[in-house]
JSON list of C-alpha atoms and ligand atoms in Angstrom, two decimals:
[
{"chain": "A", "resi": 1, "resn": "UNK", "atom": "CA", "xyz": [116.66, 25.38, 126.68]},
{"chain": "A", "resi": 2, "resn": "UNK", "atom": "CA", "xyz": [116.40, 26.19, 130.57]},
{"chain": "A", "resi": 3, "resn": "UNK", "atom": "CA", "xyz": [116.18, 29.85, 131.17]},
{"chain": "A", "resi": 4, "resn": "UNK", "atom": "CA", "xyz": [117.15, 30.67, 135.28]},
{"chain": "A", "resi": 5, "resn": "UNK", "atom": "CA", "xyz": [115.82, 34.40, 135.69]},
{"chain": "A", "resi": 6, "resn": "UNK", "atom": "CA", "xyz": [118.85, 35.07, 137.99]},
{"chain": "A", "resi": 7, "resn": "UNK", "atom": "CA", "xyz": [118.97, 38.08, 140.27]},
{"chain": "A", "resi": 8, "resn": "UNK", "atom": "CA", "xyz": [122.65, 39.63, 140.98]},
{"chain": "A", "resi": 9, "resn": "UNK", "atom": "CA", "xyz": [124.35, 38.78, 144.49]},
{"chain": "A", "resi": 10, "resn": "UNK", "atom": "CA", "xyz": [121.34, 36.15, 145.04]},
{"chain": "A", "resi": 11, "resn": "UNK", "atom": "CA", "xyz": [120.71, 32.55, 145.79]},
{"chain": "A", "resi": 12, "resn": "UNK", "atom": "CA", "xyz": [120.10, 31.86, 142.58]},
{"chain": "A", "resi": 13, "resn": "UNK", "atom": "CA", "xyz": [123.65, 31.65, 141.56]},
{"chain": "A", "resi": 14, "resn": "UNK", "atom": "CA", "xyz": [123.62, 28.11, 143.41]},
{"chain": "A", "resi": 15, "resn": "UNK", "atom": "CA", "xyz": [121.28, 27.33, 140.70]},
{"chain": "A", "resi": 16, "resn": "UNK", "atom": "CA", "xyz": [123.68, 28.26, 138.20]},
{"chain": "A", "resi": 17, "resn": "UNK", "atom": "CA", "xyz": [126.37, 26.09, 139.77]},
{"chain": "A", "resi": 18, "resn": "UNK", "atom": "CA", "xyz": [123.76, 22.91, 139.79]},
{"chain": "A", "resi": 19, "resn": "UNK", "atom": "CA", "xyz": [123.54, 23.25, 136.30]},
{"chain": "A", "resi": 20, "resn": "UNK", "atom": "CA", "xyz": [127.14, 23.66, 135.33]},
{"chain": "A", "resi": 21, "resn": "UNK", "atom": "CA", "xyz": [127.95, 20.29, 137.37]},
{"chain": "A", "resi": 22, "resn": "UNK", "atom": "CA", "xyz": [125.38, 18.95, 135.25]},
{"chain": "A", "resi": 23, "resn": "UNK", "atom": "CA", "xyz": [126.76, 20.43, 132.18]},
{"chain": "A", "resi": 24, "resn": "UNK", "atom": "CA", "xyz": [123.53, 21.33, 130.92]},
{"chain": "A", "resi": 25, "resn": "UNK", "atom": "CA", "xyz": [123.15, 23.99, 128.57]},
{"chain": "A", "resi": 26, "resn": "UNK", "atom": "CA", "xyz": [121.19, 27.23, 129.86]},
{"chain": "A", "resi": 27, "resn": "UNK", "atom": "CA", "xyz": [120.54, 30.78, 129.21]},
{"chain": "A", "resi": 28, "resn": "UNK", "atom": "CA", "xyz": [120.36, 33.29, 132.18]},
{"chain": "A", "resi": 29, "resn": "UNK", "atom": "CA", "xyz": [118.37, 36.20, 132.51]},
{"chain": "A", "resi": 30, "resn": "UNK", "atom": "CA", "xyz": [119.78, 38.71, 134.66]},
{"chain": "A", "resi": 31, "resn": "UNK", "atom": "CA", "xyz": [118.12, 41.14, 136.77]},
{"chain": "A", "resi": 32, "resn": "UNK", "atom": "CA", "xyz": [119.65, 43.61, 139.53]},
{"chain": "A", "resi": 33, "resn": "UNK", "atom": "CA", "xyz": [118.89, 44.54, 142.49]},
{"chain": "A", "resi": 34, "resn": "UNK", "atom": "CA", "xyz": [117.25, 47.89, 143.73]},
{"chain": "A", "resi": 35, "resn": "UNK", "atom": "CA", "xyz": [120.74, 49.38, 145.10]},
{"chain": "A", "resi": 36, "resn": "UNK", "atom": "CA", "xyz": [118.77, 51.37, 148.02]},
{"chain": "A", "resi": 37, "resn": "UNK", "atom": "CA", "xyz": [116.44, 48.85, 148.96]},
{"chain": "A", "resi": 38, "resn": "UNK", "atom": "CA", "xyz": [118.12, 45.18, 147.64]},
{"chain": "A", "resi": 39, "resn": "UNK", "atom": "CA", "xyz": [114.78, 44.16, 146.14]},
{"chain": "A", "resi": 40, "resn": "UNK", "atom": "CA", "xyz": [114.51, 42.42, 142.75]},
{"chain": "A", "resi": 41, "resn": "UNK", "atom": "CA", "xyz": [113.02, 44.54, 140.17]},
{"chain": "A", "resi": 42, "resn": "UNK", "atom": "CA", "xyz": [109.17, 44.52, 138.84]},
{"chain": "A", "resi": 43, "resn": "UNK", "atom": "CA", "xyz": [110.15, 42.67, 136.05]},
{"chain": "A", "resi": 44, "resn": "UNK", "atom": "CA", "xyz": [110.29, 39.92, 138.12]},
{"chain": "A", "resi": 45, "resn": "UNK", "atom": "CA", "xyz": [106.75, 39.42, 138.82]},
{"chain": "A", "resi": 46, "resn": "UNK", "atom": "CA", "xyz": [106.09, 39.08, 135.42]},
{"chain": "A", "resi": 47, "resn": "UNK", "atom": "CA", "xyz": [107.77, 35.25, 135.04]},
{"chain": "A", "resi": 48, "resn": "UNK", "atom": "CA", "xyz": [106.61, 34.53, 138.61]},
{"chain": "A", "resi": 49, "resn": "UNK", "atom": "CA", "xyz": [103.91, 35.87, 141.21]},
{"chain": "A", "resi": 50, "resn": "UNK", "atom": "CA", "xyz": [106.08, 36.42, 144.03]},
{"chain": "A", "resi": 51, "resn": "UNK", "atom": "CA", "xyz": [108.92, 38.15, 142.01]},
{"chain": "A", "resi": 52, "resn": "UNK", "atom": "CA", "xyz": [111.68, 36.43, 143.65]},
{"chain": "A", "resi": 53, "resn": "UNK", "atom": "CA", "xyz": [115.01, 34.39, 142.35]},
{"chain": "A", "resi": 54, "resn": "UNK", "atom": "CA", "xyz": [115.42, 32.15, 141.21]},
{"chain": "A", "resi": 55, "resn": "UNK", "atom": "CA", "xyz": [113.02, 31.31, 139.00]},
{"chain": "A", "resi": 56, "resn": "UNK", "atom": "CA", "xyz": [113.34, 28.61, 136.06]},
{"chain": "A", "resi": 57, "resn": "UNK", "atom": "CA", "xyz": [111.65, 28.01, 132.88]},
{"chain": "A", "resi": 58, "resn": "UNK", "atom": "CA", "xyz": [112.39, 24.22, 131.61]},
{"chain": "A", "resi": 59, "resn": "UNK", "atom": "CA", "xyz": [109.75, 24.01, 128.56]},
{"chain": "A", "resi": 60, "resn": "UNK", "atom": "CA", "xyz": [106.32, 23.80, 130.11]},
{"chain": "A", "resi": 61, "resn": "UNK", "atom": "CA", "xyz": [107.58, 23.76, 133.66]},
{"chain": "A", "resi": 62, "resn": "UNK", "atom": "CA", "xyz": [108.08, 27.65, 135.61]},
{"chain": "A", "resi": 63, "resn": "UNK", "atom": "CA", "xyz": [109.70, 26.88, 138.87]},
{"chain": "A", "resi": 64, "resn": "UNK", "atom": "CA", "xyz": [110.41, 28.80, 141.93]},
{"chain": "A", "resi": 65, "resn": "UNK", "atom": "CA", "xyz": [111.97, 28.07, 145.12]},
{"chain": "A", "resi": 66, "resn": "UNK", "atom": "CA", "xyz": [115.84, 27.02, 144.96]},
{"chain": "A", "resi": 67, "resn": "UNK", "atom": "CA", "xyz": [115.12, 23.82, 147.20]},
{"chain": "A", "resi": 68, "resn": "UNK", "atom": "CA", "xyz": [112.26, 22.62, 144.31]},
{"chain": "A", "resi": 69, "resn": "UNK", "atom": "CA", "xyz": [114.55, 23.78, 141.68]},
{"chain": "A", "resi": 70, "resn": "UNK", "atom": "CA", "xyz": [117.82, 22.17, 142.33]},
{"chain": "A", "resi": 71, "resn": "UNK", "atom": "CA", "xyz": [115.96, 18.73, 143.73]},
{"chain": "A", "resi": 72, "resn": "UNK", "atom": "CA", "xyz": [113.82, 18.69, 140.18]},
{"chain": "A", "resi": 73, "resn": "UNK", "atom": "CA", "xyz": [117.16, 19.66, 138.04]},
{"chain": "A", "resi": 74, "resn": "UNK", "atom": "CA", "xyz": [119.31, 16.73, 139.62]},
{"chain": "A", "resi": 75, "resn": "UNK", "atom": "CA", "xyz": [116.23, 14.58, 139.04]},
{"chain": "A", "resi": 76, "resn": "UNK", "atom": "CA", "xyz": [115.62, 15.10, 135.90]},
{"chain": "A", "resi": 77, "resn": "UNK", "atom": "CA", "xyz": [119.09, 15.60, 134.46]},
{"chain": "A", "resi": 78, "resn": "UNK", "atom": "CA", "xyz": [121.54, 13.73, 137.03]},
{"chain": "A", "resi": 79, "resn": "UNK", "atom": "CA", "xyz": [120.96, 10.52, 135.72]},
{"chain": "A", "resi": 80, "resn": "UNK", "atom": "CA", "xyz": [122.20, 9.11, 139.26]},
{"chain": "A", "resi": 81, "resn": "UNK", "atom": "CA", "xyz": [124.97, 12.03, 139.66]},
{"chain": "A", "resi": 82, "resn": "UNK", "atom": "CA", "xyz": [124.52, 14.79, 142.63]},
{"chain": "A", "resi": 83, "resn": "UNK", "atom": "CA", "xyz": [121.72, 12.83, 144.06]},
{"chain": "A", "resi": 84, "resn": "UNK", "atom": "CA", "xyz": [122.01, 9.45, 146.48]},
{"chain": "A", "resi": 85, "resn": "UNK", "atom": "CA", "xyz": [119.97, 6.90, 145.28]},
{"chain": "A", "resi": 86, "resn": "UNK", "atom": "CA", "xyz": [116.08, 6.52, 146.23]},
{"chain": "A", "resi": 87, "resn": "UNK", "atom": "CA", "xyz": [115.61, 4.21, 149.27]},
{"chain": "A", "resi": 88, "resn": "UNK", "atom": "CA", "xyz": [119.34, 4.69, 150.58]},
{"chain": "A", "resi": 89, "resn": "UNK", "atom": "CA", "xyz": [120.25, 6.42, 153.80]},
{"chain": "A", "resi": 90, "resn": "UNK", "atom": "CA", "xyz": [122.11, 8.99, 151.93]},
{"chain": "A", "resi": 91, "resn": "UNK", "atom": "CA", "xyz": [119.04, 10.01, 150.27]},
{"chain": "A", "resi": 92, "resn": "UNK", "atom": "CA", "xyz": [117.34, 11.14, 153.67]},
{"chain": "A", "resi": 93, "resn": "UNK", "atom": "CA", "xyz": [120.34, 12.89, 154.52]},
{"chain": "A", "resi": 94, "resn": "UNK", "atom": "CA", "xyz": [120.08, 14.52, 151.19]},
{"chain": "A", "resi": 95, "resn": "UNK", "atom": "CA", "xyz": [116.59, 15.63, 151.87]},
{"chain": "A", "resi": 96, "resn": "UNK", "atom": "CA", "xyz": [117.32, 16.61, 155.15]},
{"chain": "A", "resi": 97, "resn": "UNK", "atom": "CA", "xyz": [120.12, 19.35, 154.10]},
{"chain": "A", "resi": 98, "resn": "UNK", "atom": "CA", "xyz": [118.04, 20.43, 151.17]},
{"chain": "A", "resi": 99, "resn": "UNK", "atom": "CA", "xyz": [115.43, 21.25, 153.14]},
{"chain": "A", "resi": 100, "resn": "UNK", "atom": "CA", "xyz": [117.52, 22.34, 156.05]},
{"chain": "A", "resi": 101, "resn": "UNK", "atom": "CA", "xyz": [118.98, 25.35, 153.91]},
{"chain": "A", "resi": 102, "resn": "UNK", "atom": "CA", "xyz": [116.36, 27.52, 153.65]},
{"chain": "A", "resi": 103, "resn": "UNK", "atom": "CA", "xyz": [114.34, 26.03, 156.19]},
{"chain": "A", "resi": 104, "resn": "UNK", "atom": "CA", "xyz": [116.35, 26.46, 159.04]},
{"chain": "A", "resi": 105, "resn": "UNK", "atom": "CA", "xyz": [119.70, 28.13, 158.11]},
{"chain": "A", "resi": 106, "resn": "UNK", "atom": "CA", "xyz": [118.15, 30.84, 156.74]},
{"chain": "A", "resi": 107, "resn": "UNK", "atom": "CA", "xyz": [115.46, 32.60, 158.62]},
{"chain": "A", "resi": 108, "resn": "UNK", "atom": "CA", "xyz": [117.74, 33.60, 161.39]},
{"chain": "A", "resi": 109, "resn": "UNK", "atom": "CA", "xyz": [120.62, 35.25, 158.99]},
{"chain": "A", "resi": 110, "resn": "UNK", "atom": "CA", "xyz": [117.35, 37.02, 157.32]},
{"chain": "A", "resi": 111, "resn": "UNK", "atom": "CA", "xyz": [116.63, 38.06, 160.71]},
{"chain": "A", "resi": 112, "resn": "UNK", "atom": "CA", "xyz": [120.00, 39.35, 161.48]},
{"chain": "A", "resi": 113, "resn": "UNK", "atom": "CA", "xyz": [120.66, 41.31, 158.42]},
{"chain": "A", "resi": 114, "resn": "UNK", "atom": "CA", "xyz": [117.05, 43.28, 159.26]},
{"chain": "A", "resi": 115, "resn": "UNK", "atom": "CA", "xyz": [117.71, 44.12, 162.61]},
{"chain": "A", "resi": 116, "resn": "UNK", "atom": "CA", "xyz": [121.36, 45.25, 161.55]},
{"chain": "A", "resi": 117, "resn": "UNK", "atom": "CA", "xyz": [119.85, 47.42, 159.36]},
{"chain": "A", "resi": 118, "resn": "UNK", "atom": "CA", "xyz": [117.31, 48.86, 161.86]},
{"chain": "A", "resi": 119, "resn": "UNK", "atom": "CA", "xyz": [120.12, 49.58, 164.57]},
{"chain": "A", "resi": 120, "resn": "UNK", "atom": "CA", "xyz": [122.43, 51.30, 161.95]},
{"chain": "A", "resi": 121, "resn": "UNK", "atom": "CA", "xyz": [119.50, 52.98, 159.30]},
{"chain": "A", "resi": 122, "resn": "UNK", "atom": "CA", "xyz": [116.75, 54.04, 161.78]},
{"chain": "A", "resi": 123, "resn": "UNK", "atom": "CA", "xyz": [116.05, 57.67, 161.22]},
{"chain": "A", "resi": 124, "resn": "UNK", "atom": "CA", "xyz": [118.31, 59.40, 164.12]},
{"chain": "A", "resi": 125, "resn": "UNK", "atom": "CA", "xyz": [115.66, 60.30, 166.28]},
{"chain": "A", "resi": 126, "resn": "UNK", "atom": "CA", "xyz": [114.03, 56.74, 167.61]},
{"chain": "A", "resi": 127, "resn": "UNK", "atom": "CA", "xyz": [117.44, 55.20, 166.68]},
{"chain": "A", "resi": 128, "resn": "UNK", "atom": "CA", "xyz": [118.48, 54.47, 170.25]},
{"chain": "A", "resi": 129, "resn": "UNK", "atom": "CA", "xyz": [115.03, 52.70, 170.76]},
{"chain": "A", "resi": 130, "resn": "UNK", "atom": "CA", "xyz": [115.41, 51.05, 167.75]},
{"chain": "A", "resi": 131, "resn": "UNK", "atom": "CA", "xyz": [118.87, 49.72, 168.40]},
{"chain": "A", "resi": 132, "resn": "UNK", "atom": "CA", "xyz": [118.11, 48.66, 171.87]},
{"chain": "A", "resi": 133, "resn": "UNK", "atom": "CA", "xyz": [114.72, 46.34, 170.82]},
{"chain": "A", "resi": 134, "resn": "UNK", "atom": "CA", "xyz": [116.89, 44.97, 167.82]},
{"chain": "A", "resi": 135, "resn": "UNK", "atom": "CA", "xyz": [119.64, 43.96, 170.38]},
{"chain": "A", "resi": 136, "resn": "UNK", "atom": "CA", "xyz": [117.10, 42.32, 172.47]},
{"chain": "A", "resi": 137, "resn": "UNK", "atom": "CA", "xyz": [115.97, 40.48, 169.89]},
{"chain": "A", "resi": 138, "resn": "UNK", "atom": "CA", "xyz": [119.37, 39.47, 168.48]},
{"chain": "A", "resi": 139, "resn": "UNK", "atom": "CA", "xyz": [120.62, 38.47, 172.16]},
{"chain": "A", "resi": 140, "resn": "UNK", "atom": "CA", "xyz": [117.91, 36.90, 172.39]},
{"chain": "A", "resi": 141, "resn": "UNK", "atom": "CA", "xyz": [116.85, 35.00, 169.58]},
{"chain": "A", "resi": 142, "resn": "UNK", "atom": "CA", "xyz": [118.61, 35.67, 166.37]},
{"chain": "A", "resi": 143, "resn": "UNK", "atom": "CA", "xyz": [122.76, 34.97, 167.50]},
{"chain": "A", "resi": 144, "resn": "UNK", "atom": "CA", "xyz": [121.97, 32.02, 169.63]},
{"chain": "A", "resi": 145, "resn": "UNK", "atom": "CA", "xyz": [119.93, 30.29, 166.83]},
{"chain": "A", "resi": 146, "resn": "UNK", "atom": "CA", "xyz": [122.88, 31.31, 164.50]},
{"chain": "A", "resi": 147, "resn": "UNK", "atom": "CA", "xyz": [125.09, 29.79, 167.02]},
{"chain": "A", "resi": 148, "resn": "UNK", "atom": "CA", "xyz": [123.50, 26.44, 167.34]},
{"chain": "A", "resi": 149, "resn": "UNK", "atom": "CA", "xyz": [123.22, 26.09, 163.27]},
{"chain": "A", "resi": 150, "resn": "UNK", "atom": "CA", "xyz": [126.95, 27.03, 163.10]},
{"chain": "A", "resi": 151, "resn": "UNK", "atom": "CA", "xyz": [127.70, 24.05, 166.10]},
{"chain": "A", "resi": 152, "resn": "UNK", "atom": "CA", "xyz": [125.69, 21.48, 164.35]},
{"chain": "A", "resi": 153, "resn": "UNK", "atom": "CA", "xyz": [126.67, 22.09, 160.90]},
{"chain": "A", "resi": 154, "resn": "UNK", "atom": "CA", "xyz": [130.03, 21.72, 162.11]},
{"chain": "A", "resi": 155, "resn": "UNK", "atom": "CA", "xyz": [129.79, 18.44, 163.74]},
{"chain": "A", "resi": 156, "resn": "UNK", "atom": "CA", "xyz": [127.53, 16.96, 160.52]},
{"chain": "A", "resi": 157, "resn": "UNK", "atom": "CA", "xyz": [130.77, 17.23, 158.64]},
{"chain": "A", "resi": 158, "resn": "UNK", "atom": "CA", "xyz": [132.48, 15.70, 161.24]},
{"chain": "A", "resi": 159, "resn": "UNK", "atom": "CA", "xyz": [130.74, 12.35, 160.60]},
{"chain": "A", "resi": 160, "resn": "UNK", "atom": "CA", "xyz": [130.40, 12.88, 156.48]},
{"chain": "A", "resi": 161, "resn": "UNK", "atom": "CA", "xyz": [132.77, 15.01, 153.73]},
{"chain": "A", "resi": 162, "resn": "UNK", "atom": "CA", "xyz": [129.85, 16.25, 152.48]},
{"chain": "A", "resi": 163, "resn": "UNK", "atom": "CA", "xyz": [126.51, 17.08, 154.12]},
{"chain": "A", "resi": 164, "resn": "UNK", "atom": "CA", "xyz": [124.73, 14.45, 152.44]},
{"chain": "A", "resi": 165, "resn": "UNK", "atom": "CA", "xyz": [127.31, 11.64, 153.13]},
{"chain": "A", "resi": 166, "resn": "UNK", "atom": "CA", "xyz": [130.78, 10.75, 151.34]},
{"chain": "A", "resi": 167, "resn": "UNK", "atom": "CA", "xyz": [129.68, 12.05, 147.80]},
{"chain": "A", "resi": 168, "resn": "UNK", "atom": "CA", "xyz": [129.32, 15.45, 146.80]},
{"chain": "A", "resi": 169, "resn": "UNK", "atom": "CA", "xyz": [125.51, 16.32, 145.97]},
{"chain": "A", "resi": 170, "resn": "UNK", "atom": "CA", "xyz": [122.91, 19.18, 145.23]},
{"chain": "A", "resi": 171, "resn": "UNK", "atom": "CA", "xyz": [122.42, 19.22, 148.94]},
{"chain": "A", "resi": 172, "resn": "UNK", "atom": "CA", "xyz": [125.56, 20.61, 148.71]},
{"chain": "A", "resi": 173, "resn": "UNK", "atom": "CA", "xyz": [125.00, 23.45, 146.28]},
{"chain": "A", "resi": 174, "resn": "UNK", "atom": "CA", "xyz": [121.80, 24.23, 147.99]},
{"chain": "A", "resi": 175, "resn": "UNK", "atom": "CA", "xyz": [124.10, 24.26, 151.29]},
{"chain": "A", "resi": 176, "resn": "UNK", "atom": "CA", "xyz": [126.15, 26.95, 149.62]},
{"chain": "A", "resi": 177, "resn": "UNK", "atom": "CA", "xyz": [124.58, 29.74, 150.08]},
{"chain": "A", "resi": 178, "resn": "UNK", "atom": "CA", "xyz": [123.72, 29.55, 153.82]},
{"chain": "A", "resi": 179, "resn": "UNK", "atom": "CA", "xyz": [127.13, 28.64, 154.53]},
{"chain": "A", "resi": 180, "resn": "UNK", "atom": "CA", "xyz": [128.50, 31.68, 152.49]},
{"chain": "A", "resi": 181, "resn": "UNK", "atom": "CA", "xyz": [125.93, 33.88, 154.23]},
{"chain": "A", "resi": 182, "resn": "UNK", "atom": "CA", "xyz": [127.32, 32.57, 157.21]},
{"chain": "A", "resi": 183, "resn": "UNK", "atom": "CA", "xyz": [130.70, 33.51, 156.57]},
{"chain": "A", "resi": 184, "resn": "UNK", "atom": "CA", "xyz": [130.12, 37.26, 155.34]},
{"chain": "A", "resi": 185, "resn": "UNK", "atom": "CA", "xyz": [127.34, 37.94, 158.61]},
{"chain": "A", "resi": 186, "resn": "UNK", "atom": "CA", "xyz": [126.71, 34.91, 160.89]},
{"chain": "A", "resi": 187, "resn": "UNK", "atom": "CA", "xyz": [130.61, 34.84, 162.63]},
{"chain": "A", "resi": 188, "resn": "UNK", "atom": "CA", "xyz": [131.46, 31.84, 160.66]},
{"chain": "A", "resi": 189, "resn": "UNK", "atom": "CA", "xyz": [135.30, 31.48, 160.86]},
{"chain": "A", "resi": 190, "resn": "UNK", "atom": "CA", "xyz": [138.35, 29.41, 161.87]},
{"chain": "A", "resi": 191, "resn": "UNK", "atom": "CA", "xyz": [137.33, 28.17, 164.89]},
{"chain": "A", "resi": 192, "resn": "UNK", "atom": "CA", "xyz": [134.91, 25.89, 162.63]},
{"chain": "A", "resi": 193, "resn": "UNK", "atom": "CA", "xyz": [137.35, 24.27, 160.15]},
{"chain": "A", "resi": 194, "resn": "UNK", "atom": "CA", "xyz": [135.01, 21.44, 158.79]},
{"chain": "A", "resi": 195, "resn": "UNK", "atom": "CA", "xyz": [132.84, 24.39, 157.27]},
{"chain": "A", "resi": 196, "resn": "UNK", "atom": "CA", "xyz": [135.72, 26.49, 156.22]},
{"chain": "A", "resi": 197, "resn": "UNK", "atom": "CA", "xyz": [136.98, 24.07, 154.71]},
{"chain": "A", "resi": 198, "resn": "UNK", "atom": "CA", "xyz": [133.78, 23.28, 153.19]},
{"chain": "A", "resi": 199, "resn": "UNK", "atom": "CA", "xyz": [133.83, 26.58, 151.30]},
{"chain": "A", "resi": 200, "resn": "UNK", "atom": "CA", "xyz": [137.50, 26.13, 149.93]},
{"chain": "A", "resi": 201, "resn": "UNK", "atom": "CA", "xyz": [136.22, 22.88, 148.80]},
{"chain": "A", "resi": 202, "resn": "UNK", "atom": "CA", "xyz": [133.36, 24.39, 146.98]},
{"chain": "A", "resi": 203, "resn": "UNK", "atom": "CA", "xyz": [134.88, 27.27, 145.65]},
{"chain": "A", "resi": 204, "resn": "UNK", "atom": "CA", "xyz": [137.77, 25.42, 143.87]},
{"chain": "A", "resi": 205, "resn": "UNK", "atom": "CA", "xyz": [135.46, 23.34, 141.83]},
{"chain": "A", "resi": 206, "resn": "UNK", "atom": "CA", "xyz": [135.80, 24.22, 138.44]},
{"chain": "A", "resi": 207, "resn": "UNK", "atom": "CA", "xyz": [131.81, 24.38, 137.65]},
{"chain": "A", "resi": 208, "resn": "UNK", "atom": "CA", "xyz": [131.11, 26.94, 140.59]},
{"chain": "A", "resi": 209, "resn": "UNK", "atom": "CA", "xyz": [133.77, 29.18, 138.93]},
{"chain": "A", "resi": 210, "resn": "UNK", "atom": "CA", "xyz": [132.41, 29.02, 135.53]},
{"chain": "A", "resi": 211, "resn": "UNK", "atom": "CA", "xyz": [128.68, 29.80, 137.14]},
{"chain": "A", "resi": 212, "resn": "UNK", "atom": "CA", "xyz": [130.06, 32.83, 138.96]},
{"chain": "A", "resi": 213, "resn": "UNK", "atom": "CA", "xyz": [131.70, 34.16, 135.13]},
{"chain": "A", "resi": 214, "resn": "UNK", "atom": "CA", "xyz": [128.38, 33.42, 133.67]},
{"chain": "A", "resi": 215, "resn": "UNK", "atom": "CA", "xyz": [125.70, 34.70, 136.53]},
{"chain": "A", "resi": 216, "resn": "UNK", "atom": "CA", "xyz": [128.27, 38.01, 137.32]},
{"chain": "A", "resi": 217, "resn": "UNK", "atom": "CA", "xyz": [128.09, 39.95, 140.66]},
{"chain": "A", "resi": 218, "resn": "UNK", "atom": "CA", "xyz": [128.45, 37.71, 143.44]},
{"chain": "A", "resi": 219, "resn": "UNK", "atom": "CA", "xyz": [129.23, 39.40, 147.01]},
{"chain": "A", "resi": 220, "resn": "UNK", "atom": "CA", "xyz": [126.89, 38.74, 150.01]},
{"chain": "A", "resi": 221, "resn": "UNK", "atom": "CA", "xyz": [125.23, 41.42, 151.90]},
{"chain": "A", "resi": 222, "resn": "UNK", "atom": "CA", "xyz": [126.70, 41.73, 155.14]},
{"chain": "B", "resi": 1, "resn": "GSH", "atom": "N1", "xyz": [113.04, 30.53, 149.98]},
{"chain": "B", "resi": 1, "resn": "GSH", "atom": "C1", "xyz": [112.90, 31.04, 147.93]},
{"chain": "B", "resi": 1, "resn": "GSH", "atom": "C2", "xyz": [113.82, 32.53, 148.96]},
{"chain": "B", "resi": 1, "resn": "GSH", "atom": "C3", "xyz": [113.64, 33.64, 147.47]},
{"chain": "B", "resi": 1, "resn": "GSH", "atom": "C4", "xyz": [114.17, 34.81, 147.96]},
{"chain": "B", "resi": 1, "resn": "GSH", "atom": "O1", "xyz": [114.24, 35.66, 148.88]},
{"chain": "B", "resi": 1, "resn": "GSH", "atom": "N2", "xyz": [114.78, 35.35, 147.10]},
{"chain": "B", "resi": 1, "resn": "GSH", "atom": "C5", "xyz": [115.68, 36.67, 146.99]},
{"chain": "B", "resi": 1, "resn": "GSH", "atom": "C6", "xyz": [117.23, 36.46, 146.26]},
{"chain": "B", "resi": 1, "resn": "GSH", "atom": "S1", "xyz": [118.30, 35.89, 147.50]},
{"chain": "B", "resi": 1, "resn": "GSH", "atom": "C7", "xyz": [114.86, 37.52, 146.52]},
{"chain": "B", "resi": 1, "resn": "GSH", "atom": "O2", "xyz": [114.43, 37.80, 145.03]},
{"chain": "B", "resi": 1, "resn": "GSH", "atom": "N3", "xyz": [115.41, 38.91, 146.77]},
{"chain": "B", "resi": 1, "resn": "GSH", "atom": "C8", "xyz": [114.42, 39.91, 146.28]},
{"chain": "B", "resi": 1, "resn": "GSH", "atom": "C9", "xyz": [113.21, 40.79, 146.80]},
{"chain": "B", "resi": 1, "resn": "GSH", "atom": "O3", "xyz": [112.49, 39.56, 147.52]},
{"chain": "B", "resi": 1, "resn": "GSH", "atom": "O4", "xyz": [112.87, 41.27, 146.43]},
{"chain": "B", "resi": 1, "resn": "GSH", "atom": "C10", "xyz": [114.05, 30.27, 147.64]},
{"chain": "B", "resi": 1, "resn": "GSH", "atom": "O5", "xyz": [115.34, 29.91, 147.77]},
{"chain": "B", "resi": 1, "resn": "GSH", "atom": "O6", "xyz": [114.24, 30.36, 146.54]}
]
């Protein structure tokens, strides 16, 4: 039995979704973020030294890092489903988007979250200075990168129905989290109809909905 160490409102939601798509049995061990800091509770460090989610335990294997988890589960249990064939053109695209999600899409979204907090939650005395520094970083680096990523993803979905090609794949599962985060805090709206349609399509998948029921609260941070 696979165990998913799952944190509320987090990236691990997509691991539950992949397991539902694969029709596998699994157990969910839920962890709750600290309401103030939003950090994971220290118990997660007993599962993996970094103390972050997701982590899966599958027999002897303890694996963190959502991209590695998703690639491993699709290869182990997909029997050719949800991952394009080795050596195909789609396999390269599949790997690209599996890595893009955490390697390129997430970093500016995390920076935006942090700089927005600095702007709004710094001590009052230093807030004007903190705000000026945060605004400079946001305008000079963070927001232009988010916009470029959005434009790129939107144009890629114009040449392929799904991120890896004509078929839905585990790369779409991995990409769901940044696209959802872009909708909540990255300026994704109706001006980018393909990404909006991607969200609509994934949210209507029965496996996605079952995973939400298993995982509980899933509202991404603004
Ligand atoms: N690149 C890692 C990131 C893991 C990560 O940062 N997870 C977040 C959940 S969205 C977390 O555990 N945050 C709580 C914390 O940092 O204490 C992955 O894709 O698995």
